[in-house]
Short mmCIF file of C-alpha atoms in Angstrom, two decimals:
data_model
loop_
_atom_site.label_atom_id
_atom_site.label_comp_id
_atom_site.label_asym_id
_atom_site.label_seq_id
_atom_site.Cartn_x
_atom_site.Cartn_y
_atom_site.Cartn_z
CA MET A 14 115.64 90.56 98.53
CA ASP A 15 115.59 87.64 101.02
CA GLN A 16 112.22 88.98 102.33
CA LEU A 17 110.80 89.00 98.80
CA ASN A 18 112.02 85.46 98.05
CA MET A 19 110.72 84.18 101.39
CA GLY A 20 107.31 85.80 100.60
CA LEU A 21 107.19 84.23 97.19
CA ALA A 22 108.10 80.83 98.65
CA VAL A 23 105.39 81.09 101.33
CA VAL A 24 102.65 82.20 98.92
CA GLY A 25 103.64 79.65 96.32
CA GLY A 26 103.87 76.77 98.82
CA LEU A 27 100.54 77.74 100.39
CA VAL A 28 98.72 77.84 97.08
CA LEU A 29 100.32 74.50 96.08
CA VAL A 30 99.17 72.84 99.28
CA ALA A 31 95.73 74.40 99.00
CA GLY A 32 95.45 73.13 95.44
CA LEU A 33 96.69 69.63 96.20
CA LEU A 34 94.56 69.26 99.30
CA SER A 35 91.50 71.24 98.08
CA SER A 36 89.00 68.47 98.76
CA PRO A 37 90.16 67.62 102.34
CA LEU A 38 90.38 71.34 103.16
CA ASP A 39 86.89 71.93 101.73
CA ARG A 40 85.57 69.24 104.05
CA SER A 41 87.55 70.18 107.15
CA VAL A 42 86.95 72.80 109.79
CA LEU A 43 90.17 74.58 108.70
CA SER A 44 89.30 77.08 106.01
CA GLY A 45 91.82 78.36 103.43
CA PRO A 46 91.78 81.98 104.87
CA MET A 47 92.40 80.63 108.41
CA LEU A 48 95.20 78.45 107.28
CA ALA A 49 96.80 81.40 105.46
CA PHE A 50 96.37 83.55 108.59
CA LEU A 51 98.09 80.96 110.81
CA ILE A 52 101.01 80.66 108.43
CA GLY A 53 101.38 84.44 108.51
CA VAL A 54 101.40 84.43 112.30
CA LEU A 55 103.89 81.57 112.40
CA LEU A 56 106.31 83.30 110.02
CA GLY A 57 105.82 86.90 111.21
CA PRO A 58 107.27 88.97 114.05
CA HIS A 59 105.17 87.13 116.65
CA GLY A 60 106.35 83.76 115.46
CA ALA A 61 109.58 82.66 113.79
CA ALA A 62 110.29 86.27 112.61
CA TRP A 63 111.29 85.13 109.13
CA LEU A 64 109.15 87.78 107.55
CA ASP A 65 109.06 91.40 108.81
CA PRO A 66 106.43 93.49 107.07
CA SER A 67 107.61 96.67 108.80
CA ALA A 68 110.66 96.48 106.55
CA TRP A 69 108.47 96.70 103.43
CA GLY A 70 107.05 100.16 104.13
CA ASP A 71 103.57 101.02 105.43
CA ALA A 72 102.27 97.46 106.08
CA ARG A 73 98.74 98.66 106.69
CA GLN A 74 98.67 100.45 103.35
CA ILE A 75 100.11 97.36 101.63
CA LEU A 76 97.25 95.36 103.16
CA GLU A 77 94.71 97.95 101.88
CA HIS A 78 95.86 97.69 98.34
CA THR A 79 96.29 93.86 98.48
CA ALA A 80 92.76 93.52 99.91
CA ARG A 81 91.33 95.75 97.16
CA ILE A 82 92.87 93.58 94.48
CA THR A 83 91.71 90.44 96.33
CA LEU A 84 88.14 91.76 96.45
CA GLY A 85 88.22 92.71 92.81
CA ILE A 86 89.30 89.21 91.75
CA SER A 87 86.75 87.60 94.02
CA LEU A 88 83.90 89.88 92.82
CA MET A 89 84.70 89.13 89.24
CA GLY A 90 84.53 85.43 90.01
CA ILE A 91 81.11 85.83 91.72
CA ALA A 92 79.73 87.82 88.77
CA LEU A 93 80.82 85.11 86.37
CA ARG A 94 79.46 82.31 88.65
CA LEU A 95 75.95 83.77 88.70
CA PRO A 96 73.47 82.98 85.90
CA PRO A 97 73.32 86.03 83.60
CA ASP A 98 69.73 86.78 84.40
CA TYR A 99 69.94 86.22 88.18
CA PRO A 100 70.25 89.84 89.34
CA PHE A 101 67.26 90.85 87.17
CA ALA A 102 65.06 87.82 88.03
CA HIS A 103 65.70 88.21 91.82
CA TRP A 104 65.95 91.95 92.13
CA ARG A 105 63.35 92.11 94.90
CA SER A 106 65.42 89.81 97.16
CA LEU A 107 68.59 91.74 96.45
CA LEU A 108 66.85 95.05 97.09
CA LEU A 109 65.61 93.78 100.40
CA LEU A 110 69.02 92.45 101.45
CA LEU A 111 70.93 95.54 100.29
CA GLY A 112 68.37 98.27 100.97
CA ILE A 113 67.14 97.07 104.39
CA GLY A 114 69.46 94.33 105.44
CA MET A 115 72.79 96.01 104.92
CA PRO A 116 71.98 99.42 106.56
CA SER A 117 70.50 97.51 109.47
CA MET A 118 73.61 95.41 109.86
CA PHE A 119 75.58 98.65 109.81
CA LEU A 120 73.44 100.19 112.59
CA ILE A 121 73.33 97.04 114.71
CA SER A 122 77.17 96.66 114.57
CA SER A 123 77.64 100.31 115.36
CA LEU A 124 75.22 100.29 118.33
CA LEU A 125 76.87 97.12 119.72
CA THR A 126 80.30 98.87 119.41
CA HIS A 127 78.89 101.98 121.11
CA TRP A 128 77.38 99.94 123.94
CA VAL A 129 80.19 97.40 124.53
CA LEU A 130 83.23 99.65 124.08
CA GLY A 131 81.62 102.85 125.25
CA LEU A 132 82.77 104.80 122.17
CA PRO A 133 81.31 108.02 120.85
CA LEU A 134 78.68 107.29 118.20
CA LEU A 135 80.71 108.54 115.28
CA LEU A 136 83.65 106.29 116.19
CA ALA A 137 81.23 103.43 116.64
CA LEU A 138 79.81 104.10 113.19
CA LEU A 139 83.29 103.67 111.75
CA VAL A 140 83.56 100.23 113.23
CA GLY A 141 80.00 99.37 112.09
CA GLY A 142 80.76 100.44 108.55
CA THR A 143 83.99 98.44 108.50
CA VAL A 144 82.27 95.13 109.47
CA CYS A 145 78.81 95.52 107.83
CA ALA A 146 79.53 93.87 104.51
CA THR A 147 79.23 90.07 103.92
CA ASP A 148 82.63 89.06 102.70
CA PRO A 149 82.80 87.23 99.34
CA VAL A 150 86.22 85.69 100.00
CA VAL A 151 85.37 83.85 103.25
CA ALA A 152 81.81 83.17 101.93
CA SER A 153 83.25 81.17 99.04
CA SER A 154 83.75 78.27 101.42
CA ILE A 155 79.95 77.74 101.63
CA VAL A 156 78.96 78.62 98.02
CA THR A 157 81.70 76.82 96.09
CA GLY A 158 83.44 73.45 96.37
CA GLY A 159 82.17 69.94 96.51
CA VAL A 160 80.53 70.09 99.97
CA ALA A 161 78.45 73.16 99.13
CA LYS A 162 77.34 71.89 95.69
CA GLU A 163 76.39 68.52 97.11
CA ASN A 164 74.43 69.73 100.07
CA LEU A 165 73.17 73.30 99.59
CA PRO A 166 70.56 74.49 97.10
CA GLU A 167 71.64 76.64 94.19
CA SER A 168 69.08 79.32 95.15
CA PHE A 169 70.76 79.82 98.54
CA ARG A 170 74.26 79.84 97.01
CA TYR A 171 73.35 82.33 94.37
CA LEU A 172 71.58 84.66 96.80
CA LEU A 173 74.56 84.67 99.24
CA SER A 174 76.99 85.19 96.35
CA SER A 175 75.09 88.03 94.86
CA GLU A 176 74.61 89.77 98.17
CA SER A 177 78.26 89.45 99.12
CA GLY A 178 79.22 90.66 95.63
CA ALA A 179 77.14 93.83 95.79
CA ASN A 180 77.44 94.90 99.40
CA ASP A 181 81.27 95.07 99.48
CA GLY A 182 81.18 98.14 97.28
CA LEU A 183 77.99 99.50 98.85
CA ALA A 184 79.65 99.50 102.22
CA TYR A 185 81.80 102.36 100.98
CA PRO A 186 79.22 105.11 101.52
CA LEU A 187 78.50 103.79 105.01
CA VAL A 188 82.19 103.98 105.91
CA LEU A 189 82.53 107.44 104.38
CA LEU A 190 79.55 108.94 106.24
CA PRO A 191 81.13 109.05 109.72
CA ILE A 192 84.47 110.18 108.22
CA LEU A 193 82.72 113.17 106.51
CA LEU A 194 80.74 114.01 109.68
CA MET A 195 83.99 114.07 111.66
CA THR A 196 85.85 116.26 109.20
CA LEU A 197 83.25 118.63 107.68
CA PRO A 198 80.47 120.85 108.99
CA GLY A 199 77.18 118.97 109.21
CA GLN A 200 75.43 120.39 106.14
CA ASP A 201 78.58 120.16 103.97
CA ALA A 202 79.11 116.59 105.06
CA TRP A 203 75.63 115.49 104.07
CA LEU A 204 75.82 117.32 100.70
CA ASP A 205 79.21 115.76 100.05
CA TRP A 206 77.82 112.32 100.99
CA LEU A 207 74.69 112.52 98.84
CA GLY A 208 76.35 114.25 95.90
CA LYS A 209 80.00 113.21 95.59
CA VAL A 210 79.84 109.81 97.22
CA TRP A 211 76.54 108.47 96.04
CA LEU A 212 76.09 110.18 92.70
CA TRP A 213 79.69 110.17 91.48
CA GLU A 214 81.69 107.56 93.35
CA VAL A 215 78.88 104.92 93.52
CA GLY A 216 76.72 105.93 90.58
CA ALA A 217 79.48 106.75 88.11
CA GLY A 218 81.48 103.74 89.38
CA LEU A 219 78.60 101.43 88.46
CA VAL A 220 78.18 103.07 85.08
CA ALA A 221 81.91 103.02 84.27
CA GLY A 222 82.30 99.42 85.36
CA GLY A 223 79.19 98.34 83.47
CA VAL A 224 80.40 100.08 80.25
CA MET A 225 83.86 98.56 80.52
CA GLY A 226 82.39 95.11 81.19
CA TRP A 227 79.92 95.38 78.24
CA ALA A 228 82.65 96.63 75.93
CA ALA A 229 85.03 93.80 76.98
CA GLY A 230 82.24 91.28 76.37
CA HIS A 231 81.39 92.72 73.01
CA ALA A 232 85.08 92.76 72.09
CA LEU A 233 85.42 89.13 73.12
CA ARG A 234 82.44 88.21 70.90
CA TRP A 235 83.99 90.13 67.97
CA SER A 236 87.38 88.46 68.49
CA GLU A 237 85.69 85.01 68.56
CA ARG A 238 83.79 85.70 65.34
CA HIS A 239 87.04 86.59 63.60
CA ARG A 240 88.86 83.69 65.20
CA PHE A 241 91.40 85.92 66.81
CA LEU A 242 90.97 84.39 70.26
CA ASP A 243 92.24 81.09 71.63
CA GLN A 244 89.94 79.76 74.37
CA PRO A 245 92.66 79.62 77.01
CA SER A 246 92.92 83.40 76.70
CA PHE A 247 89.51 83.74 78.38
CA LEU A 248 91.08 83.63 81.82
CA SER A 249 93.56 86.42 81.02
CA ILE A 250 90.72 88.60 79.75
CA THR A 251 88.66 88.39 82.91
CA VAL A 252 91.71 89.07 85.13
CA ALA A 253 92.73 91.96 82.84
CA LEU A 254 89.22 93.39 82.95
CA THR A 255 89.35 93.26 86.76
CA LEU A 256 92.60 95.13 86.87
CA LEU A 257 91.43 97.63 84.22
CA VAL A 258 88.31 98.50 86.23
CA LEU A 259 90.19 98.78 89.53
CA GLY A 260 92.80 101.09 87.98
CA VAL A 261 90.41 103.29 85.90
CA GLY A 262 87.99 103.54 88.84
CA GLU A 263 90.69 104.87 91.14
CA LEU A 264 92.03 107.30 88.51
CA ILE A 265 88.64 108.89 87.95
CA GLY A 266 87.73 108.87 91.66
CA THR A 267 84.92 106.28 91.65
CA ASN A 268 84.14 103.20 93.65
CA SER A 269 86.34 100.67 91.86
CA ILE A 270 85.24 97.65 93.93
CA LEU A 271 81.58 98.09 93.05
CA GLY A 272 82.67 98.86 89.49
CA VAL A 273 84.33 95.45 89.19
CA PHE A 274 81.11 93.64 90.14
CA ALA A 275 79.14 95.79 87.72
CA ALA A 276 81.71 94.99 85.05
CA GLY A 277 81.53 91.31 85.64
CA LEU A 278 77.73 91.29 85.46
CA ALA A 279 77.81 93.30 82.18
CA PHE A 280 80.53 91.10 80.77
CA ASP A 281 78.51 88.00 81.66
CA GLN A 282 75.51 89.38 79.75
CA GLN A 283 77.59 89.28 76.59
CA VAL A 284 79.37 85.98 77.03
CA GLY A 285 77.25 84.07 79.66
CA GLY A 286 76.49 80.40 79.01
CA LYS A 287 79.59 79.68 76.89
CA ASP A 288 81.78 76.96 78.38
CA ARG A 289 80.55 77.95 81.86
CA SER A 290 81.95 74.90 83.67
CA GLU A 291 85.46 75.56 82.38
CA GLU A 292 85.03 79.27 83.16
CA ASP A 293 84.06 78.51 86.80
CA ASN A 294 87.09 76.18 87.26
CA VAL A 295 89.69 78.60 85.94
CA GLN A 296 88.19 81.57 87.78
CA GLU A 297 88.16 79.63 91.12
CA ALA A 298 91.77 78.70 90.47
CA VAL A 299 92.69 82.36 90.18
CA ASN A 300 90.66 83.15 93.33
CA ILE A 301 92.73 80.66 95.36
CA LEU A 302 95.97 82.07 93.97
CA LEU A 303 95.16 85.73 94.67
CA THR A 304 92.95 85.63 97.79
CA LEU A 305 95.12 83.61 100.20
CA PRO A 306 98.04 86.08 100.22
CA VAL A 307 95.92 88.80 101.90
CA PHE A 308 95.27 86.58 104.85
CA VAL A 309 98.97 85.65 105.08
CA LEU A 310 99.68 89.43 105.24
CA PHE A 311 96.91 89.79 107.86
CA GLY A 312 98.65 87.14 109.97
CA LEU A 313 101.95 88.98 109.62
CA ILE A 314 100.64 92.36 110.83
CA ALA A 315 97.90 91.19 113.27
CA PRO A 316 97.70 93.80 116.06
CA TRP A 317 97.96 91.45 119.03
CA ALA A 318 98.84 94.16 121.54
CA ALA A 319 95.88 96.32 120.49
CA TRP A 320 93.54 93.31 120.61
CA TRP A 321 94.81 92.54 124.11
CA ALA A 322 94.23 96.12 125.16
CA LEU A 323 90.58 95.83 124.19
CA GLY A 324 90.31 93.19 126.92
CA VAL A 325 87.12 91.20 127.60
CA GLU A 326 85.08 93.93 125.95
CA GLY A 327 86.72 93.26 122.54
CA LEU A 328 85.95 89.59 122.82
CA LEU A 329 82.41 90.30 123.82
CA LEU A 330 81.95 92.72 120.90
CA ALA A 331 83.20 90.13 118.44
CA VAL A 332 80.76 87.48 119.79
CA LEU A 333 77.78 89.83 119.82
CA VAL A 334 78.48 91.08 116.30
CA LEU A 335 78.59 87.54 114.96
CA LEU A 336 75.38 86.54 116.74
CA LEU A 337 73.26 89.73 116.42
CA ARG A 338 74.47 91.58 113.38
CA ARG A 339 72.73 89.36 110.87
CA LEU A 340 70.81 86.37 112.16
CA PRO A 341 67.83 88.10 113.81
CA LEU A 342 67.50 90.34 110.73
CA LEU A 343 67.37 87.41 108.28
CA LEU A 344 64.76 85.71 110.42
CA LEU A 345 62.60 88.84 110.12
CA LEU A 346 63.16 89.26 106.37
CA ARG A 347 62.59 85.61 105.52
CA ARG A 348 59.07 86.02 104.13
CA GLY A 349 60.40 88.44 101.49
CA LEU A 350 63.17 86.06 100.35
CA PRO A 351 61.76 83.23 98.24
CA SER A 352 65.15 81.44 98.18
CA LEU A 353 64.92 80.82 101.89
CA ARG A 354 62.11 78.37 101.53
CA ASP A 355 62.64 76.45 104.79
CA TRP A 356 63.72 77.34 108.27
CA PRO A 357 67.07 75.42 108.30
CA ILE A 358 68.37 77.28 105.23
CA THR A 359 67.19 80.55 106.75
CA TRP A 360 69.24 79.82 109.89
CA ILE A 361 72.29 79.02 107.72
CA MET A 362 71.85 82.20 105.68
CA GLY A 363 71.42 84.17 108.85
CA TRP A 364 74.43 82.71 110.56
CA PHE A 365 76.76 82.64 107.61
CA GLY A 366 77.45 86.29 106.92
CA PRO A 367 81.27 86.16 107.22
CA ILE A 368 83.44 89.18 107.82
CA GLY A 369 86.84 89.04 106.09
CA ALA A 370 88.85 90.74 103.33
CA SER A 371 86.34 93.60 102.94
CA ALA A 372 86.64 94.50 106.64
CA LEU A 373 90.41 94.36 106.35
CA TYR A 374 90.23 96.76 103.41
CA TYR A 375 87.86 99.19 105.05
CA GLY A 376 89.70 99.02 108.42
CA SER A 377 92.94 99.96 106.63
CA PHE A 378 91.13 102.55 104.60
CA VAL A 379 89.72 104.27 107.71
CA SER A 380 93.06 104.23 109.47
CA SER A 381 94.92 105.79 106.52
CA ARG A 382 92.27 108.57 106.08
CA THR A 383 91.63 109.51 109.70
CA GLY A 384 94.66 108.36 111.61
CA LEU A 385 92.36 106.46 113.97
CA ASP A 386 93.28 102.85 114.50
CA LEU A 387 90.19 101.75 116.43
CA ALA A 388 88.19 100.65 113.36
CA TRP A 389 91.21 98.62 112.24
CA THR A 390 91.74 97.11 115.68
CA ALA A 391 88.13 96.20 116.42
CA GLY A 392 87.34 95.25 112.79
CA SER A 393 90.34 92.94 112.47
CA LEU A 394 89.47 91.25 115.74
CA ILE A 395 85.98 90.57 114.44
CA VAL A 396 87.48 89.30 111.19
CA LEU A 397 89.58 86.80 113.22
CA ALA A 398 86.51 85.70 115.17
CA SER A 399 84.58 85.32 111.91
CA MET A 400 87.29 83.27 110.25
CA LEU A 401 87.24 80.93 113.23
CA ALA A 402 83.50 80.68 113.71
CA HIS A 403 82.41 80.64 110.07
CA GLY A 404 85.38 78.62 108.86
CA MET A 405 84.77 75.86 111.41
CA THR A 406 80.96 75.68 110.84
CA ALA A 407 80.73 76.00 107.04
CA ALA A 408 81.27 72.33 106.10
CA PRO A 409 79.45 70.78 109.09
CA LEU A 410 76.37 72.97 108.58
CA ALA A 411 76.31 72.24 104.83
CA ARG A 412 76.61 68.45 105.44
CA ARG A 413 73.97 68.53 108.12
CA TYR A 414 71.54 70.43 105.92
CA GLY A 415 72.23 67.97 103.08
CA ARG A 416 71.39 64.99 105.36
CA TRP A 417 68.20 66.72 106.52
CA GLN A 418 67.15 67.23 102.92
CA ARG A 419 67.85 63.67 101.96
CA GLN A 420 65.89 62.32 104.91
CA ARG A 421 62.81 64.34 103.86
CA ARG A 422 62.69 62.71 100.43
#
C-alpha cells in the first residue's frame, strides 16, 4: 500500500509541477518526458529506492500496458488536433512518409544494429522495428506549446503530427515480421504476416476503429441535438472512446493502437470544427496527465547493467541511429513533401524524429513474446539518447527557425 501511495504522490506531484511550470518547461532544454525519467531514476532502485517496481509484478509487462494506454491517449489527441480534412488533402505526403520513409527507417536502423552490434540479421530487425516509429509523445514538444506555435509553420506541425500518429500502429507489422520468421517456417511466416497481420490485425483494426469513431461522433451529434450533453462531457467522451477502442481491439485481436488513430480521425469528421480551441486545451491537459507516468516507470526499471554491458558499441549505435535513421532520408524525399518548403524546416523535420513511448512499448512487446531482451535493451538505450538529444534541441531549434523567418520578412 505504501508503494501505491508513493506512486500516486509522485505522479500527482509531477503533473502538478508540469502544469504550473508548463511555459518555462516548454522553453527549456528539459522536456517533460526527460524530467519524468529522471524522477523515476531518483526514486527507483538505483536512486533513493523509495519505489521498487519488482514488488509490483512483471515490471516490463506493466510498462507495456502503460505505454499502450499512453500511446492511445496521445494518438487520440493528435487526431483531434489535425484539421478534419488534413489526411485526405495531404495523402500523397503521408503515403511517401509511411510507404517509403518508414520501411526505410526500419531497414536503416536494422542494418546499423547488425553492423555495430554484430547481431544476426533477424535479431537486428527486431531492434530496427522497435525504434522505427516517430514517437507522438516526445514529438509533442515541437508541435504543441507556445514555442512551437510561435515559431514553426502549421504545415510542418501537422505533417509531423500525422506521421507520428499513423506510424506507431504501422510499426506493428515490422516488429512482427522477424518474430514470425524466427518462430515459423519461412512460407508459413510470410503467409501469416500478409494474411493475419496485415489483413486482419491492421486492416480490420483500421475498420473497427473507424467505425467506432464514426459511431461515437454520430452519437455525440445526436446527443447535442437532443440537448442531452453538457459541453464539459466532451473530454470524457474522447477518453472513453480511446479506452473503448483499445479494449475492443485487443479482444478481437486487431491492432488497437492504429485503431485509436483511425477512431480519432473518424470521430473528428463528425465533430471537427466545434469549439476546437477548448478541445485542444482539454485534450493536451489529459496528455500531460497520462503520458508522464510511463516515463517515470521507464526511469524506475531502466536496465543500467544491460546498457553498460553493450559498452561503447551501444552508445555508437544510439548516436548513429539518431543521425542516420531519418535525416538523410528526409533530405532525399523533400521534393515530394510540399510542407517542407525551405531547407531549414527540412533539416528540422529530418532531425526531429524522436523515439520514445512507442519504442518502450514495442521493446517490451518483443521481450514478452520472444524472451529476448536485446530489443528492449538496445531500444530503451536509444529512447534515452533520443529524449536527451531531441528534448534539448526542440525549443532552441524552433526559436532559431522563428528568428530566421522573421529576418526574411
